[in-house]
PDB file of C-alpha atoms in Angstrom:
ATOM      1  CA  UNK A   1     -24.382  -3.786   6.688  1.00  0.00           C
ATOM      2  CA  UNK A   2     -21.915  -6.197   4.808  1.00  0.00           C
ATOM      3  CA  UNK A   3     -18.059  -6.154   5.587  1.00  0.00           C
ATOM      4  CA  UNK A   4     -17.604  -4.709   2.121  1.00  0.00           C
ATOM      5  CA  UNK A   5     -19.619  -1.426   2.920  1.00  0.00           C
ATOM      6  CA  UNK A   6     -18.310  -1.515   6.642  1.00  0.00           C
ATOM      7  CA  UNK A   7     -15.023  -1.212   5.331  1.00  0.00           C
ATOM      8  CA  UNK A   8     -15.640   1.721   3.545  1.00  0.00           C
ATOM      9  CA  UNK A   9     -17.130   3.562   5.905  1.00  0.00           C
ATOM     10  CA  UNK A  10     -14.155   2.987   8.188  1.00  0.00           C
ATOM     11  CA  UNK A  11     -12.172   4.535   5.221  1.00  0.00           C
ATOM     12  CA  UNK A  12     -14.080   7.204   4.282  1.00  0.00           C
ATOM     13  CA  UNK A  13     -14.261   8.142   8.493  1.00  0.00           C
ATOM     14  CA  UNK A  14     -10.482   7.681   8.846  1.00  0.00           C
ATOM     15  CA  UNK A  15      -9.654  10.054   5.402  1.00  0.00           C
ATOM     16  CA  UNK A  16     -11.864  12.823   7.030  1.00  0.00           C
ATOM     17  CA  UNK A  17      -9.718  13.180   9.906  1.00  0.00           C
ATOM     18  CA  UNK A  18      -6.517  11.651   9.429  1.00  0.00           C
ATOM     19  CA  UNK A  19      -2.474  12.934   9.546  1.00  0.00           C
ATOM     20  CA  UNK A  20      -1.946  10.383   7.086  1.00  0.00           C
ATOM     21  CA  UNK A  21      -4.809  10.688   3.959  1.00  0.00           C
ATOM     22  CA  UNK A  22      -2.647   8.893   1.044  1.00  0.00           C
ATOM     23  CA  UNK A  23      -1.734   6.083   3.920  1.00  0.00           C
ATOM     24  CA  UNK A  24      -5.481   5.928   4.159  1.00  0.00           C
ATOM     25  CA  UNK A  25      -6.127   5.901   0.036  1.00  0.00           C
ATOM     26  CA  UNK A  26      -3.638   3.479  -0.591  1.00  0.00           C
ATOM     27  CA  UNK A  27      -5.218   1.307   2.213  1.00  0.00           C
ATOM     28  CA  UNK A  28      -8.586   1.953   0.640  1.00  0.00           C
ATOM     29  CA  UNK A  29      -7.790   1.223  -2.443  1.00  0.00           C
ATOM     30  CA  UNK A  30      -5.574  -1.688  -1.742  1.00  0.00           C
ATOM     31  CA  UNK A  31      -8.053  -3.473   0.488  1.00  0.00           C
ATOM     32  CA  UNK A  32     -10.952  -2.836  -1.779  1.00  0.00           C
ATOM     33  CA  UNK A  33      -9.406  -4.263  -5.203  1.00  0.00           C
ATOM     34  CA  UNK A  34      -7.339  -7.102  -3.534  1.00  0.00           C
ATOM     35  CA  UNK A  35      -8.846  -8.160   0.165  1.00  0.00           C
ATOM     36  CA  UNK A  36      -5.654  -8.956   1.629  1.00  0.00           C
ATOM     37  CA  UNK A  37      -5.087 -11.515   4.019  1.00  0.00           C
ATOM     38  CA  UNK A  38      -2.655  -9.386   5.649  1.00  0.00           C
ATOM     39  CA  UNK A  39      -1.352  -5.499   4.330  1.00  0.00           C
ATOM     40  CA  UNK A  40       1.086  -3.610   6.252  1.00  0.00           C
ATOM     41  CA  UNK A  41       2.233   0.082   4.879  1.00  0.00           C
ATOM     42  CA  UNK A  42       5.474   1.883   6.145  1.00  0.00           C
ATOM     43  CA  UNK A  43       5.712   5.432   5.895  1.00  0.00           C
ATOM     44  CA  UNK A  44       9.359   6.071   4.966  1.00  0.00           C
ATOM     45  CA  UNK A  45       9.144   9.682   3.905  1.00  0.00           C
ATOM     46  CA  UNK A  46      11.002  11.091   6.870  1.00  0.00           C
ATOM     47  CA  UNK A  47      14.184   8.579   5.470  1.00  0.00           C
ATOM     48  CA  UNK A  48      13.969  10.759   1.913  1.00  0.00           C
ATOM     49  CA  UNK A  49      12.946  14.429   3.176  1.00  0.00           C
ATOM     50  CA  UNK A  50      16.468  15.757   2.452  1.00  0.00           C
ATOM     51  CA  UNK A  51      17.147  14.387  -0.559  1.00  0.00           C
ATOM     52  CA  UNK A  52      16.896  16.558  -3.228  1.00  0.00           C
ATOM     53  CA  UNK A  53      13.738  16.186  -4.920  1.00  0.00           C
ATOM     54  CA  UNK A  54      12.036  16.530  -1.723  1.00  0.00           C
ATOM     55  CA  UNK A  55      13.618  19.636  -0.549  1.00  0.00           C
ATOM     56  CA  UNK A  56      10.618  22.202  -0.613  1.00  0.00           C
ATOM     57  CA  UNK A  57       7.869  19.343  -1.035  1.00  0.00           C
ATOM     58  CA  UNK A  58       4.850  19.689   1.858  1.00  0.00           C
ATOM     59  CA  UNK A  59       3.811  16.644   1.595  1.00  0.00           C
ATOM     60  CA  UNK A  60       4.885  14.210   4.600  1.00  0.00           C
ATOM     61  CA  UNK A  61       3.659  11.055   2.590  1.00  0.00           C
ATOM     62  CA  UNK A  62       5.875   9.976  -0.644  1.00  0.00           C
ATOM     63  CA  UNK A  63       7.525   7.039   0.651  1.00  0.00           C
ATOM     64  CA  UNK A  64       5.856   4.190   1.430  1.00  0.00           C
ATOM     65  CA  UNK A  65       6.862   0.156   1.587  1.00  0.00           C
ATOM     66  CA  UNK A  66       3.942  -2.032   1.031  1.00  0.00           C
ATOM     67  CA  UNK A  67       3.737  -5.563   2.110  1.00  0.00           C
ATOM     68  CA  UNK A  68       0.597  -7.443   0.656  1.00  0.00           C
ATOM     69  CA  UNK A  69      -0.382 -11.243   1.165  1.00  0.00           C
ATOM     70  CA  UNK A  70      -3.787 -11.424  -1.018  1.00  0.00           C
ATOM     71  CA  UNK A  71      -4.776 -14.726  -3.090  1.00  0.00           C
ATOM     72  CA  UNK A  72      -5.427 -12.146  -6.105  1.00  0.00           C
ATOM     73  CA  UNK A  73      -1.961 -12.527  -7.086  1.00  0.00           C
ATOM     74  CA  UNK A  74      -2.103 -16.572  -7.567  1.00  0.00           C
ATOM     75  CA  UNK A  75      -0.844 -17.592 -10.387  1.00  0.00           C
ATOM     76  CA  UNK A  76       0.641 -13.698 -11.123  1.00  0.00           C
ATOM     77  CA  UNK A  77       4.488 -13.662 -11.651  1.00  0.00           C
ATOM     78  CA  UNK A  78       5.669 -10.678  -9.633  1.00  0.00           C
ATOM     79  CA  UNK A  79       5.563  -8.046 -12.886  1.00  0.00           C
ATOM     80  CA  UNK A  80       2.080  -8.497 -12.749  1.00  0.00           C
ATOM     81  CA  UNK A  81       1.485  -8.260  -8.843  1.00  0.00           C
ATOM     82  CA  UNK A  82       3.363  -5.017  -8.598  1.00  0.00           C
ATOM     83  CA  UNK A  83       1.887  -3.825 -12.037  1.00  0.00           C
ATOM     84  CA  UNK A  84      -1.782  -4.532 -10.444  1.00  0.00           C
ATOM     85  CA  UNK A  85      -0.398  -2.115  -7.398  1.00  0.00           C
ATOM     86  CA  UNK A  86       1.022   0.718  -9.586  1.00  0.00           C
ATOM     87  CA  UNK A  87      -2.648   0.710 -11.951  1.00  0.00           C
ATOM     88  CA  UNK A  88      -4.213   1.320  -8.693  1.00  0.00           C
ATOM     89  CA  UNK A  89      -2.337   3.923  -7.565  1.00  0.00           C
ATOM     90  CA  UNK A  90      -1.346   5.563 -10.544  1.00  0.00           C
ATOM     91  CA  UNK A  91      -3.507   8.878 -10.047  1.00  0.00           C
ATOM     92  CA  UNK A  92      -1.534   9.174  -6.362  1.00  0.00           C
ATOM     93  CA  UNK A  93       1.907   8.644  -7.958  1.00  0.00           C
ATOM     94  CA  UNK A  94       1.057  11.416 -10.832  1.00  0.00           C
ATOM     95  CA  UNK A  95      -0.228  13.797  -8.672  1.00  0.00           C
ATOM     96  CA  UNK A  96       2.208  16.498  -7.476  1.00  0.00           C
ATOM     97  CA  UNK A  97       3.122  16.279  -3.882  1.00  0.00           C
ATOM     98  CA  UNK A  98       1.930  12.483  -4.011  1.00  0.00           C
ATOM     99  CA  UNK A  99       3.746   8.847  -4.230  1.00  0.00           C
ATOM    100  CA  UNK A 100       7.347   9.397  -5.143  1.00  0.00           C
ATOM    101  CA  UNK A 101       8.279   5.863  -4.687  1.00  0.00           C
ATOM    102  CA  UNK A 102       6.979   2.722  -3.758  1.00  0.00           C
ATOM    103  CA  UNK A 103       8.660  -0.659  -2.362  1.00  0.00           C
ATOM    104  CA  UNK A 104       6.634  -3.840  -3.010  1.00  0.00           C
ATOM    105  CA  UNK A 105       6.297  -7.003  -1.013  1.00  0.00           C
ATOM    106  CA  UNK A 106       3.776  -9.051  -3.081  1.00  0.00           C
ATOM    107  CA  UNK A 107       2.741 -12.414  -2.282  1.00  0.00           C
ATOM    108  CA  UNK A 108       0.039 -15.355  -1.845  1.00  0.00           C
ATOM    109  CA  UNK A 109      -1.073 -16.703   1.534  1.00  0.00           C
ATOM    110  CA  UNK A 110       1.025 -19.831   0.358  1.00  0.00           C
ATOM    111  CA  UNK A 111       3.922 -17.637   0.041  1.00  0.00           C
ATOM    112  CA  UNK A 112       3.816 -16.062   3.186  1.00  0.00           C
ATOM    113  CA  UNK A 113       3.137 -19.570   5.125  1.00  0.00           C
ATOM    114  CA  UNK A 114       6.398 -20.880   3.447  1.00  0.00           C
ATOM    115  CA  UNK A 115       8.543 -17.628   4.374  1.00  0.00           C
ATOM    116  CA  UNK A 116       6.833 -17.727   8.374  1.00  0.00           C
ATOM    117  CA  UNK A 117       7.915 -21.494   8.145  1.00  0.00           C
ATOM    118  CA  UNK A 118      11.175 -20.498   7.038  1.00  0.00           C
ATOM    119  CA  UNK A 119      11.598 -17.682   9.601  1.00  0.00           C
ATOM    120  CA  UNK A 120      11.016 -20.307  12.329  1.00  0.00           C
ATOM    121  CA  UNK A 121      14.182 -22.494  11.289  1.00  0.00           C
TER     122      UNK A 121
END
């Protein structure tokens, strides 16, 4: 079985019996499209539930900050990086009850060496 198809099993295993299925989709999809070297997701819906337009929503999962190191976005100015995130999650963000808002951390495995170097100053 490759890693590709391995993957997806985990996914499709983990969105059967999850608390957290659009955490799982946006991994998913993420990790399929853009094989991150590293991908963290914070759910920061409980931060938003009493602001307005969430006052009578269900759905526990419409905040979420994404931080993504994948060499798909060499070369991409950061437009393009978060527009390549927002394509593939566009059906989750028009969906009622789904992504209300999304914070992006895009960058390359260069990137995030630099910033760790940085950090360590």
């Amino acid at each position: 079985m490759s890693t590709a198809t391995f993957r997806r099993l985990l996914a499709t295993m983990a969105t059967a019996t999850s608390n957290t299925p659009m955490e799982d989709l946006i991994r998913r999809k993420v990790t399929e499209a853009l094989n991150p070297k590293t991908f963290e997701i914070f759910n920061d819906s409980h931060k938003h539930a009493h602001h307005e337009p969430m006052r009578g929503s269900t759905s526990k999962e419409t905040h979420f900050r994404l931080v993504i190191t994948s060499n798909a976005f060499e070369g991409q100015p950061l437009r393009l990086r978060h527009q390549t995130i927002y394509g593939l999650l566009k059906e989750e963000m028009a969906m009622e009850g789904g992504i209300h808002a999304l914070q992006l951390k895009t960058r390359t495995p260069a990137e995030e060496e630099r910033q760790e170097k940085k950090n360590e100053e």
